[in-house]
Short mmCIF file of N, CA and C and ligand atoms in Angstrom, two decimals:
data_model
loop_
_atom_site.label_atom_id
_atom_site.label_comp_id
_atom_site.label_asym_id
_atom_site.label_seq_id
_atom_site.Cartn_x
_atom_site.Cartn_y
_atom_site.Cartn_z
N MET A 1 9.80 -2.43 35.84
CA MET A 1 8.53 -1.92 36.35
C MET A 1 7.39 -2.33 35.41
N LEU A 2 6.28 -2.78 35.99
CA LEU A 2 5.13 -3.17 35.19
C LEU A 2 4.42 -1.94 34.65
N THR A 3 4.10 -1.96 33.36
CA THR A 3 3.28 -0.89 32.80
C THR A 3 2.01 -1.52 32.27
N PRO A 4 0.91 -1.41 33.03
CA PRO A 4 -0.34 -2.03 32.58
C PRO A 4 -0.79 -1.43 31.25
N LEU A 5 -1.46 -2.25 30.44
CA LEU A 5 -1.99 -1.81 29.15
C LEU A 5 -3.48 -1.58 29.28
N LEU A 6 -4.00 -0.66 28.47
CA LEU A 6 -5.44 -0.38 28.51
C LEU A 6 -6.19 -1.42 27.68
N PRO A 7 -7.35 -1.86 28.15
CA PRO A 7 -8.14 -2.80 27.36
C PRO A 7 -8.64 -2.14 26.08
N ILE A 8 -8.79 -2.95 25.02
CA ILE A 8 -9.32 -2.42 23.76
C ILE A 8 -10.40 -3.36 23.23
N ILE A 9 -11.30 -2.79 22.46
CA ILE A 9 -12.27 -3.56 21.67
C ILE A 9 -12.21 -2.97 20.27
N LEU A 10 -12.01 -3.83 19.26
CA LEU A 10 -11.88 -3.35 17.89
C LEU A 10 -12.92 -4.03 17.01
N GLN A 11 -13.42 -3.31 16.01
CA GLN A 11 -14.28 -3.92 15.01
C GLN A 11 -13.40 -4.36 13.85
N ALA A 12 -13.60 -5.58 13.39
CA ALA A 12 -12.80 -6.13 12.28
C ALA A 12 -13.79 -6.69 11.27
N GLY A 13 -14.24 -5.85 10.32
CA GLY A 13 -15.29 -6.30 9.39
C GLY A 13 -16.48 -6.77 10.21
N PRO A 14 -16.97 -8.01 9.95
CA PRO A 14 -18.14 -8.51 10.69
C PRO A 14 -17.78 -9.02 12.09
N PHE A 15 -16.49 -9.01 12.42
CA PHE A 15 -16.05 -9.59 13.70
C PHE A 15 -15.71 -8.49 14.71
N THR A 16 -15.81 -8.88 15.99
CA THR A 16 -15.38 -8.00 17.07
C THR A 16 -14.18 -8.64 17.74
N LEU A 17 -13.16 -7.83 18.01
CA LEU A 17 -12.00 -8.29 18.78
C LEU A 17 -12.18 -7.71 20.17
N ARG A 18 -12.38 -8.61 21.14
CA ARG A 18 -12.77 -8.18 22.49
C ARG A 18 -12.06 -9.04 23.52
N PRO A 19 -12.07 -8.60 24.80
CA PRO A 19 -11.48 -9.46 25.84
C PRO A 19 -12.24 -10.78 25.92
N PHE A 20 -11.53 -11.84 26.31
CA PHE A 20 -12.19 -13.13 26.52
C PHE A 20 -13.19 -13.02 27.67
N ALA A 21 -14.26 -13.82 27.61
CA ALA A 21 -15.29 -13.84 28.65
C ALA A 21 -15.63 -15.29 28.98
N ASP A 22 -16.34 -15.46 30.09
CA ASP A 22 -16.62 -16.83 30.56
C ASP A 22 -17.39 -17.66 29.52
N HIS A 23 -18.22 -17.01 28.70
CA HIS A 23 -18.98 -17.81 27.73
C HIS A 23 -18.11 -18.30 26.56
N ASP A 24 -16.81 -17.97 26.60
CA ASP A 24 -15.88 -18.51 25.59
C ASP A 24 -15.30 -19.88 25.99
N VAL A 25 -15.71 -20.39 27.16
CA VAL A 25 -15.16 -21.67 27.62
C VAL A 25 -15.27 -22.78 26.57
N PRO A 26 -16.44 -22.99 25.92
CA PRO A 26 -16.52 -24.06 24.91
C PRO A 26 -15.54 -23.85 23.76
N SER A 27 -15.26 -22.59 23.42
CA SER A 27 -14.32 -22.30 22.33
C SER A 27 -12.90 -22.73 22.72
N ILE A 28 -12.52 -22.46 23.95
CA ILE A 28 -11.17 -22.84 24.40
C ILE A 28 -11.06 -24.36 24.43
N MET A 29 -12.15 -25.01 24.86
CA MET A 29 -12.13 -26.48 24.90
C MET A 29 -12.03 -27.06 23.49
N GLU A 30 -12.69 -26.41 22.51
CA GLU A 30 -12.56 -26.87 21.12
C GLU A 30 -11.14 -26.63 20.60
N ALA A 31 -10.58 -25.47 20.93
CA ALA A 31 -9.22 -25.15 20.46
C ALA A 31 -8.20 -26.16 20.97
N ALA A 32 -8.47 -26.71 22.15
CA ALA A 32 -7.53 -27.67 22.75
C ALA A 32 -7.42 -28.95 21.93
N HIS A 33 -8.41 -29.21 21.07
CA HIS A 33 -8.37 -30.42 20.23
C HIS A 33 -7.62 -30.22 18.92
N ASP A 34 -7.26 -28.97 18.60
CA ASP A 34 -6.52 -28.71 17.36
C ASP A 34 -5.08 -29.22 17.53
N PRO A 35 -4.50 -29.81 16.48
CA PRO A 35 -3.13 -30.33 16.65
C PRO A 35 -2.08 -29.26 16.87
N LEU A 36 -2.29 -28.03 16.36
CA LEU A 36 -1.25 -27.01 16.46
C LEU A 36 -1.51 -25.98 17.57
N ILE A 37 -2.75 -25.57 17.77
CA ILE A 37 -3.02 -24.43 18.68
C ILE A 37 -2.38 -24.62 20.05
N PRO A 38 -2.52 -25.78 20.71
CA PRO A 38 -1.91 -25.89 22.05
C PRO A 38 -0.38 -25.83 22.03
N LEU A 39 0.22 -26.11 20.86
CA LEU A 39 1.69 -26.09 20.79
C LEU A 39 2.24 -24.67 20.71
N ILE A 40 1.43 -23.74 20.21
CA ILE A 40 1.93 -22.38 19.99
C ILE A 40 1.26 -21.35 20.90
N THR A 41 0.40 -21.85 21.82
CA THR A 41 -0.30 -20.96 22.76
C THR A 41 -0.28 -21.61 24.14
N THR A 42 -0.98 -20.98 25.09
CA THR A 42 -1.10 -21.62 26.41
C THR A 42 -2.47 -22.29 26.55
N VAL A 43 -3.15 -22.56 25.43
CA VAL A 43 -4.38 -23.37 25.51
C VAL A 43 -3.98 -24.74 26.06
N PRO A 44 -4.58 -25.14 27.20
CA PRO A 44 -4.13 -26.36 27.87
C PRO A 44 -4.69 -27.64 27.25
N VAL A 45 -3.92 -28.70 27.36
CA VAL A 45 -4.38 -30.04 26.97
C VAL A 45 -4.04 -31.00 28.12
N PRO A 46 -5.01 -31.73 28.70
CA PRO A 46 -6.43 -31.66 28.37
C PRO A 46 -7.03 -30.37 28.89
N CYS A 47 -8.25 -30.07 28.40
CA CYS A 47 -8.88 -28.80 28.77
C CYS A 47 -10.31 -29.04 29.25
N ASP A 48 -10.53 -28.96 30.56
CA ASP A 48 -11.90 -29.01 31.08
C ASP A 48 -12.34 -27.57 31.36
N GLU A 49 -13.53 -27.41 31.97
CA GLU A 49 -14.06 -26.06 32.17
C GLU A 49 -13.12 -25.21 33.05
N ALA A 50 -12.60 -25.84 34.10
CA ALA A 50 -11.72 -25.09 35.01
C ALA A 50 -10.45 -24.63 34.29
N ALA A 51 -9.91 -25.51 33.45
CA ALA A 51 -8.68 -25.15 32.72
C ALA A 51 -8.97 -24.05 31.71
N ALA A 52 -10.14 -24.11 31.08
CA ALA A 52 -10.50 -23.06 30.12
C ALA A 52 -10.69 -21.71 30.83
N LEU A 53 -11.32 -21.74 32.00
CA LEU A 53 -11.50 -20.49 32.76
C LEU A 53 -10.14 -19.93 33.20
N ALA A 54 -9.22 -20.83 33.55
CA ALA A 54 -7.87 -20.37 33.94
C ALA A 54 -7.16 -19.74 32.75
N PHE A 55 -7.36 -20.32 31.55
CA PHE A 55 -6.79 -19.73 30.33
C PHE A 55 -7.33 -18.31 30.16
N ILE A 56 -8.65 -18.14 30.36
CA ILE A 56 -9.28 -16.82 30.18
C ILE A 56 -8.70 -15.81 31.19
N THR A 57 -8.53 -16.25 32.42
CA THR A 57 -7.93 -15.37 33.44
C THR A 57 -6.53 -14.95 33.03
N ARG A 58 -5.75 -15.90 32.49
CA ARG A 58 -4.38 -15.57 32.06
C ARG A 58 -4.39 -14.50 30.97
N GLN A 59 -5.38 -14.57 30.06
CA GLN A 59 -5.43 -13.59 28.97
C GLN A 59 -5.68 -12.19 29.55
N HIS A 60 -6.56 -12.11 30.58
CA HIS A 60 -6.82 -10.81 31.20
C HIS A 60 -5.56 -10.29 31.90
N GLU A 61 -4.81 -11.21 32.52
CA GLU A 61 -3.60 -10.81 33.25
C GLU A 61 -2.54 -10.22 32.33
N ARG A 62 -2.57 -10.59 31.04
CA ARG A 62 -1.57 -10.04 30.11
C ARG A 62 -1.63 -8.52 30.10
N LEU A 63 -2.84 -7.97 30.25
CA LEU A 63 -2.97 -6.50 30.27
C LEU A 63 -2.35 -5.92 31.53
N SER A 64 -2.71 -6.48 32.68
CA SER A 64 -2.20 -5.90 33.94
C SER A 64 -0.69 -6.10 34.06
N LEU A 65 -0.16 -7.18 33.45
CA LEU A 65 1.29 -7.41 33.49
C LEU A 65 2.02 -6.64 32.40
N GLY A 66 1.25 -6.07 31.47
CA GLY A 66 1.87 -5.29 30.39
C GLY A 66 2.50 -6.14 29.31
N THR A 67 2.14 -7.44 29.25
CA THR A 67 2.79 -8.31 28.25
C THR A 67 2.09 -8.28 26.90
N GLY A 68 0.85 -7.79 26.84
CA GLY A 68 0.22 -7.65 25.54
C GLY A 68 -1.29 -7.74 25.59
N TRP A 69 -1.89 -7.58 24.40
CA TRP A 69 -3.34 -7.64 24.25
C TRP A 69 -3.70 -9.01 23.68
N SER A 70 -4.46 -9.80 24.41
CA SER A 70 -4.95 -11.09 23.93
C SER A 70 -6.45 -10.98 23.77
N LEU A 71 -6.92 -11.04 22.53
CA LEU A 71 -8.33 -10.75 22.24
C LEU A 71 -9.02 -11.95 21.63
N ALA A 72 -10.30 -12.12 22.02
CA ALA A 72 -11.15 -13.10 21.37
C ALA A 72 -11.65 -12.50 20.06
N ILE A 73 -11.74 -13.35 19.02
CA ILE A 73 -12.38 -12.95 17.76
C ILE A 73 -13.79 -13.54 17.82
N ALA A 74 -14.81 -12.69 17.70
CA ALA A 74 -16.18 -13.18 17.86
C ALA A 74 -17.11 -12.48 16.88
N GLU A 75 -18.25 -13.12 16.66
CA GLU A 75 -19.30 -12.53 15.83
C GLU A 75 -20.45 -12.17 16.75
N GLY A 76 -20.81 -10.89 16.83
CA GLY A 76 -21.90 -10.46 17.72
C GLY A 76 -21.61 -10.86 19.15
N ASP A 77 -22.66 -11.39 19.81
CA ASP A 77 -22.53 -11.78 21.21
C ASP A 77 -22.11 -13.25 21.36
N ALA A 78 -21.83 -13.89 20.24
CA ALA A 78 -21.55 -15.34 20.27
C ALA A 78 -20.18 -15.62 20.89
N PRO A 79 -19.95 -16.87 21.32
CA PRO A 79 -18.63 -17.24 21.83
C PRO A 79 -17.53 -17.05 20.79
N ALA A 80 -16.31 -16.97 21.26
CA ALA A 80 -15.16 -16.74 20.39
C ALA A 80 -15.04 -17.80 19.30
N ILE A 81 -14.60 -17.35 18.11
CA ILE A 81 -14.24 -18.31 17.06
C ILE A 81 -12.74 -18.32 16.85
N GLY A 82 -12.02 -17.49 17.60
CA GLY A 82 -10.58 -17.48 17.46
C GLY A 82 -9.95 -16.53 18.47
N GLN A 83 -8.65 -16.39 18.33
CA GLN A 83 -7.90 -15.50 19.24
C GLN A 83 -6.85 -14.78 18.43
N ILE A 84 -6.57 -13.54 18.81
CA ILE A 84 -5.46 -12.80 18.18
C ILE A 84 -4.77 -11.99 19.27
N GLY A 85 -3.45 -11.94 19.21
CA GLY A 85 -2.70 -11.24 20.24
C GLY A 85 -1.67 -10.30 19.65
N LEU A 86 -1.39 -9.24 20.39
CA LEU A 86 -0.36 -8.25 20.01
C LEU A 86 0.58 -8.15 21.21
N TRP A 87 1.86 -8.46 20.97
CA TRP A 87 2.82 -8.61 22.05
C TRP A 87 3.97 -7.62 21.88
N PRO A 88 4.04 -6.59 22.72
CA PRO A 88 5.14 -5.62 22.62
C PRO A 88 6.50 -6.30 22.79
N GLY A 89 7.46 -5.85 21.97
CA GLY A 89 8.83 -6.38 22.06
C GLY A 89 9.82 -5.25 22.25
N LYS A 90 11.05 -5.49 21.77
CA LYS A 90 12.09 -4.47 21.94
C LYS A 90 12.10 -3.50 20.77
N ARG A 91 12.73 -2.35 20.96
CA ARG A 91 12.96 -1.36 19.90
C ARG A 91 11.68 -0.95 19.17
N GLU A 92 10.62 -0.65 19.95
CA GLU A 92 9.34 -0.19 19.37
C GLU A 92 8.74 -1.18 18.37
N THR A 93 9.00 -2.47 18.59
CA THR A 93 8.37 -3.48 17.74
C THR A 93 7.33 -4.23 18.56
N ALA A 94 6.46 -4.94 17.86
CA ALA A 94 5.53 -5.86 18.53
C ALA A 94 5.30 -7.02 17.58
N SER A 95 4.98 -8.19 18.13
CA SER A 95 4.66 -9.34 17.29
C SER A 95 3.20 -9.72 17.49
N LEU A 96 2.68 -10.41 16.50
CA LEU A 96 1.27 -10.83 16.55
C LEU A 96 1.18 -12.35 16.36
N GLY A 97 0.12 -12.92 16.89
CA GLY A 97 -0.17 -14.34 16.69
C GLY A 97 -1.67 -14.53 16.71
N TYR A 98 -2.15 -15.63 16.11
CA TYR A 98 -3.60 -15.82 16.00
C TYR A 98 -3.92 -17.28 15.76
N TRP A 99 -5.15 -17.64 16.10
CA TRP A 99 -5.71 -18.93 15.69
C TRP A 99 -7.20 -18.78 15.47
N VAL A 100 -7.73 -19.67 14.64
CA VAL A 100 -9.16 -19.70 14.35
C VAL A 100 -9.62 -21.14 14.56
N LEU A 101 -10.76 -21.32 15.20
CA LEU A 101 -11.27 -22.67 15.42
C LEU A 101 -11.47 -23.38 14.09
N PRO A 102 -11.16 -24.68 14.03
CA PRO A 102 -11.34 -25.42 12.77
C PRO A 102 -12.75 -25.23 12.18
N SER A 103 -13.78 -25.15 13.04
CA SER A 103 -15.16 -25.01 12.55
C SER A 103 -15.43 -23.64 11.93
N ALA A 104 -14.52 -22.68 12.11
CA ALA A 104 -14.75 -21.32 11.60
C ALA A 104 -13.77 -20.95 10.48
N ARG A 105 -12.96 -21.90 10.04
CA ARG A 105 -11.92 -21.58 9.03
C ARG A 105 -12.53 -21.47 7.62
N GLY A 106 -11.75 -20.87 6.73
CA GLY A 106 -12.15 -20.78 5.33
C GLY A 106 -12.91 -19.50 5.01
N ARG A 107 -12.97 -18.55 5.95
CA ARG A 107 -13.69 -17.28 5.71
C ARG A 107 -12.78 -16.08 5.95
N SER A 108 -11.47 -16.27 5.85
CA SER A 108 -10.51 -15.17 6.03
C SER A 108 -10.66 -14.47 7.37
N VAL A 109 -11.04 -15.23 8.40
CA VAL A 109 -11.21 -14.63 9.73
C VAL A 109 -9.88 -14.06 10.23
N ALA A 110 -8.79 -14.85 10.04
CA ALA A 110 -7.49 -14.40 10.56
C ALA A 110 -7.05 -13.12 9.86
N ALA A 111 -7.17 -13.06 8.54
CA ALA A 111 -6.74 -11.86 7.80
C ALA A 111 -7.56 -10.64 8.23
N THR A 112 -8.85 -10.83 8.41
CA THR A 112 -9.73 -9.71 8.78
C THR A 112 -9.36 -9.18 10.17
N ALA A 113 -9.15 -10.11 11.10
CA ALA A 113 -8.77 -9.71 12.47
C ALA A 113 -7.37 -9.10 12.48
N LEU A 114 -6.48 -9.71 11.68
CA LEU A 114 -5.09 -9.24 11.64
C LEU A 114 -5.01 -7.82 11.10
N ALA A 115 -5.82 -7.51 10.08
CA ALA A 115 -5.80 -6.15 9.52
C ALA A 115 -6.19 -5.13 10.60
N ALA A 116 -7.25 -5.44 11.36
CA ALA A 116 -7.72 -4.49 12.38
C ALA A 116 -6.71 -4.32 13.50
N LEU A 117 -6.16 -5.45 14.00
CA LEU A 117 -5.22 -5.32 15.12
C LEU A 117 -3.89 -4.72 14.65
N SER A 118 -3.54 -4.96 13.38
CA SER A 118 -2.30 -4.36 12.85
C SER A 118 -2.44 -2.85 12.74
N ARG A 119 -3.62 -2.38 12.31
CA ARG A 119 -3.84 -0.91 12.25
C ARG A 119 -3.67 -0.31 13.64
N PHE A 120 -4.27 -0.97 14.65
CA PHE A 120 -4.10 -0.49 16.02
C PHE A 120 -2.62 -0.55 16.41
N GLY A 121 -1.97 -1.65 16.08
CA GLY A 121 -0.57 -1.85 16.48
C GLY A 121 0.36 -0.82 15.88
N LEU A 122 0.09 -0.43 14.62
CA LEU A 122 0.97 0.55 13.98
C LEU A 122 0.75 1.95 14.53
N GLY A 123 -0.31 2.14 15.32
CA GLY A 123 -0.48 3.39 16.05
C GLY A 123 0.36 3.44 17.32
N GLN A 124 0.86 2.27 17.73
CA GLN A 124 1.62 2.18 18.98
C GLN A 124 3.10 1.83 18.75
N PHE A 125 3.38 1.11 17.64
CA PHE A 125 4.72 0.55 17.42
C PHE A 125 5.20 0.90 16.02
N ALA A 126 6.54 0.91 15.86
CA ALA A 126 7.13 1.29 14.57
C ALA A 126 7.18 0.13 13.59
N ARG A 127 7.08 -1.10 14.10
CA ARG A 127 7.24 -2.28 13.24
C ARG A 127 6.51 -3.45 13.89
N LEU A 128 5.76 -4.19 13.06
CA LEU A 128 5.06 -5.37 13.55
C LEU A 128 5.67 -6.61 12.90
N GLU A 129 5.71 -7.70 13.66
CA GLU A 129 6.33 -8.94 13.15
C GLU A 129 5.40 -10.13 13.36
N LEU A 130 5.55 -11.10 12.47
CA LEU A 130 4.86 -12.39 12.57
C LEU A 130 5.87 -13.48 12.28
N TYR A 131 5.73 -14.62 12.92
CA TYR A 131 6.60 -15.77 12.69
C TYR A 131 5.71 -16.95 12.29
N VAL A 132 6.01 -17.55 11.13
CA VAL A 132 5.11 -18.58 10.58
C VAL A 132 5.94 -19.75 10.06
N GLU A 133 5.52 -20.96 10.38
CA GLU A 133 6.19 -22.13 9.81
C GLU A 133 5.92 -22.19 8.30
N PRO A 134 6.94 -22.56 7.51
CA PRO A 134 6.78 -22.56 6.06
C PRO A 134 5.61 -23.40 5.54
N TRP A 135 5.28 -24.51 6.23
CA TRP A 135 4.18 -25.37 5.75
C TRP A 135 2.82 -24.72 5.97
N ASN A 136 2.77 -23.68 6.84
CA ASN A 136 1.48 -23.14 7.28
C ASN A 136 0.97 -22.09 6.30
N THR A 137 0.61 -22.59 5.11
CA THR A 137 0.20 -21.68 4.02
C THR A 137 -0.98 -20.80 4.43
N ALA A 138 -1.96 -21.37 5.15
CA ALA A 138 -3.14 -20.58 5.52
C ALA A 138 -2.72 -19.38 6.37
N SER A 139 -1.69 -19.56 7.21
CA SER A 139 -1.26 -18.46 8.06
C SER A 139 -0.50 -17.41 7.26
N TRP A 140 0.50 -17.84 6.45
CA TRP A 140 1.26 -16.79 5.77
C TRP A 140 0.48 -16.14 4.62
N ARG A 141 -0.50 -16.86 4.06
CA ARG A 141 -1.36 -16.18 3.07
C ARG A 141 -2.22 -15.12 3.77
N SER A 142 -2.68 -15.43 4.97
CA SER A 142 -3.46 -14.44 5.74
C SER A 142 -2.61 -13.20 5.98
N ALA A 143 -1.35 -13.41 6.37
CA ALA A 143 -0.45 -12.28 6.64
C ALA A 143 -0.20 -11.46 5.37
N GLU A 144 0.06 -12.17 4.25
CA GLU A 144 0.35 -11.46 3.01
C GLU A 144 -0.87 -10.68 2.52
N ARG A 145 -2.06 -11.22 2.76
CA ARG A 145 -3.29 -10.52 2.35
C ARG A 145 -3.40 -9.16 3.05
N VAL A 146 -2.85 -9.07 4.26
CA VAL A 146 -2.92 -7.82 5.04
C VAL A 146 -1.79 -6.86 4.64
N GLY A 147 -0.76 -7.37 3.94
CA GLY A 147 0.36 -6.52 3.54
C GLY A 147 1.68 -6.87 4.18
N TYR A 148 1.69 -7.87 5.05
CA TYR A 148 2.97 -8.29 5.67
C TYR A 148 3.91 -8.81 4.58
N GLN A 149 5.19 -8.47 4.74
CA GLN A 149 6.21 -8.89 3.77
C GLN A 149 7.16 -9.90 4.39
N ARG A 150 7.44 -10.95 3.61
CA ARG A 150 8.37 -11.98 4.10
C ARG A 150 9.80 -11.46 4.02
N GLU A 151 10.52 -11.51 5.13
CA GLU A 151 11.90 -11.01 5.15
C GLU A 151 12.91 -12.13 5.06
N GLY A 152 12.50 -13.34 5.38
CA GLY A 152 13.46 -14.45 5.30
C GLY A 152 13.06 -15.59 6.19
N LEU A 153 13.94 -16.60 6.22
CA LEU A 153 13.69 -17.79 7.02
C LEU A 153 14.62 -17.76 8.23
N MET A 154 14.03 -17.76 9.41
CA MET A 154 14.81 -17.79 10.65
C MET A 154 15.07 -19.26 10.97
N ARG A 155 16.31 -19.68 10.83
CA ARG A 155 16.63 -21.10 10.99
C ARG A 155 16.61 -21.51 12.46
N SER A 156 15.97 -22.66 12.73
CA SER A 156 15.92 -23.24 14.07
C SER A 156 15.55 -22.17 15.11
N PHE A 157 14.49 -21.44 14.81
CA PHE A 157 14.19 -20.22 15.57
C PHE A 157 13.45 -20.49 16.87
N GLN A 158 12.60 -21.53 16.87
CA GLN A 158 11.73 -21.71 18.04
C GLN A 158 11.42 -23.18 18.27
N ASP A 159 11.27 -23.54 19.54
CA ASP A 159 10.84 -24.89 19.88
C ASP A 159 9.32 -24.95 19.77
N ILE A 160 8.84 -25.81 18.89
CA ILE A 160 7.39 -26.02 18.77
C ILE A 160 7.15 -27.52 18.89
N GLY A 161 6.43 -27.91 19.92
CA GLY A 161 6.14 -29.33 20.11
C GLY A 161 7.39 -30.16 20.35
N GLY A 162 8.41 -29.57 20.99
CA GLY A 162 9.61 -30.33 21.33
C GLY A 162 10.65 -30.40 20.23
N GLU A 163 10.45 -29.68 19.12
CA GLU A 163 11.42 -29.68 18.02
C GLU A 163 11.78 -28.25 17.64
N ARG A 164 13.05 -28.00 17.32
CA ARG A 164 13.44 -26.69 16.81
C ARG A 164 12.88 -26.53 15.40
N LYS A 165 12.18 -25.42 15.16
CA LYS A 165 11.53 -25.20 13.85
C LYS A 165 12.09 -23.95 13.17
N ASP A 166 12.23 -24.05 11.84
CA ASP A 166 12.50 -22.86 11.03
C ASP A 166 11.20 -22.07 10.91
N LEU A 167 11.30 -20.74 10.96
CA LEU A 167 10.09 -19.92 10.83
C LEU A 167 10.35 -18.78 9.85
N TYR A 168 9.38 -18.52 8.98
CA TYR A 168 9.44 -17.30 8.17
C TYR A 168 9.24 -16.10 9.08
N LEU A 169 10.02 -15.05 8.84
CA LEU A 169 9.80 -13.77 9.52
C LEU A 169 9.05 -12.85 8.56
N TYR A 170 7.91 -12.36 9.00
CA TYR A 170 7.13 -11.37 8.24
C TYR A 170 7.11 -10.06 9.02
N SER A 171 7.08 -8.94 8.28
CA SER A 171 6.97 -7.65 8.96
C SER A 171 6.01 -6.73 8.23
N LEU A 172 5.52 -5.76 8.99
CA LEU A 172 4.60 -4.75 8.45
C LEU A 172 5.00 -3.40 9.03
N LEU A 173 5.12 -2.41 8.15
CA LEU A 173 5.51 -1.06 8.57
C LEU A 173 4.34 -0.09 8.36
N PRO A 174 4.39 1.08 8.98
CA PRO A 174 3.30 2.05 8.80
C PRO A 174 3.04 2.31 7.32
N GLY A 175 1.77 2.40 6.95
CA GLY A 175 1.38 2.66 5.57
C GLY A 175 1.27 1.42 4.72
N GLU A 176 1.59 0.25 5.26
CA GLU A 176 1.60 -0.96 4.42
C GLU A 176 0.35 -1.82 4.58
N VAL A 177 -0.57 -1.47 5.50
CA VAL A 177 -1.78 -2.31 5.66
C VAL A 177 -2.60 -2.18 4.39
N VAL A 178 -2.98 -3.32 3.80
CA VAL A 178 -3.75 -3.34 2.57
C VAL A 178 -5.22 -3.11 2.91
N GLY A 179 -5.90 -2.27 2.10
CA GLY A 179 -7.34 -2.11 2.25
C GLY A 179 -7.73 -1.04 3.25
C1 COA B 1 -3.89 -19.99 10.17
C2 COA B 1 -5.39 -19.88 10.46
C3 COA B 1 -5.61 -18.86 11.57
C4 COA B 1 -6.10 -19.38 9.19
O1 COA B 1 -7.49 -19.50 9.39
P1 COA B 1 -8.52 -18.71 8.43
O2 COA B 1 -8.54 -17.26 8.71
O3 COA B 1 -9.82 -19.42 8.53
O4 COA B 1 -7.84 -18.89 7.01
P2 COA B 1 -8.54 -19.37 5.64
O5 COA B 1 -8.94 -20.80 5.73
O6 COA B 1 -9.60 -18.37 5.30
O7 COA B 1 -7.30 -19.31 4.62
C5 COA B 1 -6.49 -18.16 4.43
C6 COA B 1 -5.83 -18.26 3.07
O8 COA B 1 -5.02 -19.44 3.02
C7 COA B 1 -5.46 -20.29 1.97
N1 COA B 1 -5.34 -21.66 2.47
C8 COA B 1 -5.99 -22.20 3.53
N2 COA B 1 -5.61 -23.47 3.70
C9 COA B 1 -4.68 -23.72 2.73
C10 COA B 1 -3.92 -24.86 2.37
N3 COA B 1 -3.98 -25.99 3.06
N4 COA B 1 -3.08 -24.76 1.31
C11 COA B 1 -2.99 -23.61 0.62
N5 COA B 1 -3.69 -22.50 0.90
C12 COA B 1 -4.53 -22.57 1.94
C13 COA B 1 -6.89 -19.89 1.69
O9 COA B 1 -7.27 -20.21 0.36
C14 COA B 1 -6.81 -18.40 1.92
O10 COA B 1 -6.16 -17.80 0.82
P3 COA B 1 -6.61 -16.36 0.25
O11 COA B 1 -6.35 -15.37 1.38
O12 COA B 1 -5.72 -16.15 -0.90
O13 COA B 1 -8.07 -16.49 -0.06
C15 COA B 1 -5.98 -21.26 10.89
O14 COA B 1 -5.68 -22.19 9.90
C16 COA B 1 -5.44 -21.75 12.24
O15 COA B 1 -5.94 -21.33 13.27
N6 COA B 1 -4.45 -22.65 12.22
C17 COA B 1 -3.90 -23.20 13.48
C18 COA B 1 -3.16 -22.13 14.28
C19 COA B 1 -2.16 -21.37 13.43
O16 COA B 1 -1.59 -21.90 12.48
N7 COA B 1 -1.96 -20.09 13.77
C20 COA B 1 -0.98 -19.26 13.09
C21 COA B 1 0.40 -19.57 13.57
S1 COA B 1 1.62 -18.58 12.72
#
């Protein structure tokens, strides 16, 4: 049975985590040019305006389908500079994922957004998880800055770009969010 989720808007330092909107189309089109983002998300390649709008519609459907919260990371009323998602799993757990546009990197956007969504997530779930490729230092440093702890290496855990990849498993429990 489908259990729809309620929409949320969260403040994350100077950023707002909000539902995607039509004025985020240029952001989705920019994200489609990143070498990794389309491999780990449903950002389409190639991405024209229609494809970007379809991506935005899919993010809204995640709520009605109960599959999770997919939020744009934005500053004020400006278009999105990134995305962060919280995906319910089994046994009162949920996993998170995120990306930041190349033009907005280097300002701890992911860690700031992750801290806010993790606080919300720990109000709903007993354990939060993240999966990160070992080479992706910017991602796992962002996670560690928030308090996520590395539990180990999941061997050949996921297909990314047509290859089985090892992924670090990170987790966060209630009371562990830093700051
Ligand atoms: C991962 C990602 C979201 C981080 O973006 P960001 O919030 O702008 O991160 P920053 O550039 O501020 O870097 C975060 C930390 O990593 C460090 N870092 C960044 N690039 C690094 C590199 N190449 N080598 C080592 N450290 C690096 C920064 O110094 C910073 O460290 P600090 O927290 O100790 O100050 C962004 O790189 C991205 O979108 N990548 C593609 C998608 C992706 O990888 N998503 C996550 C999948 S698990």
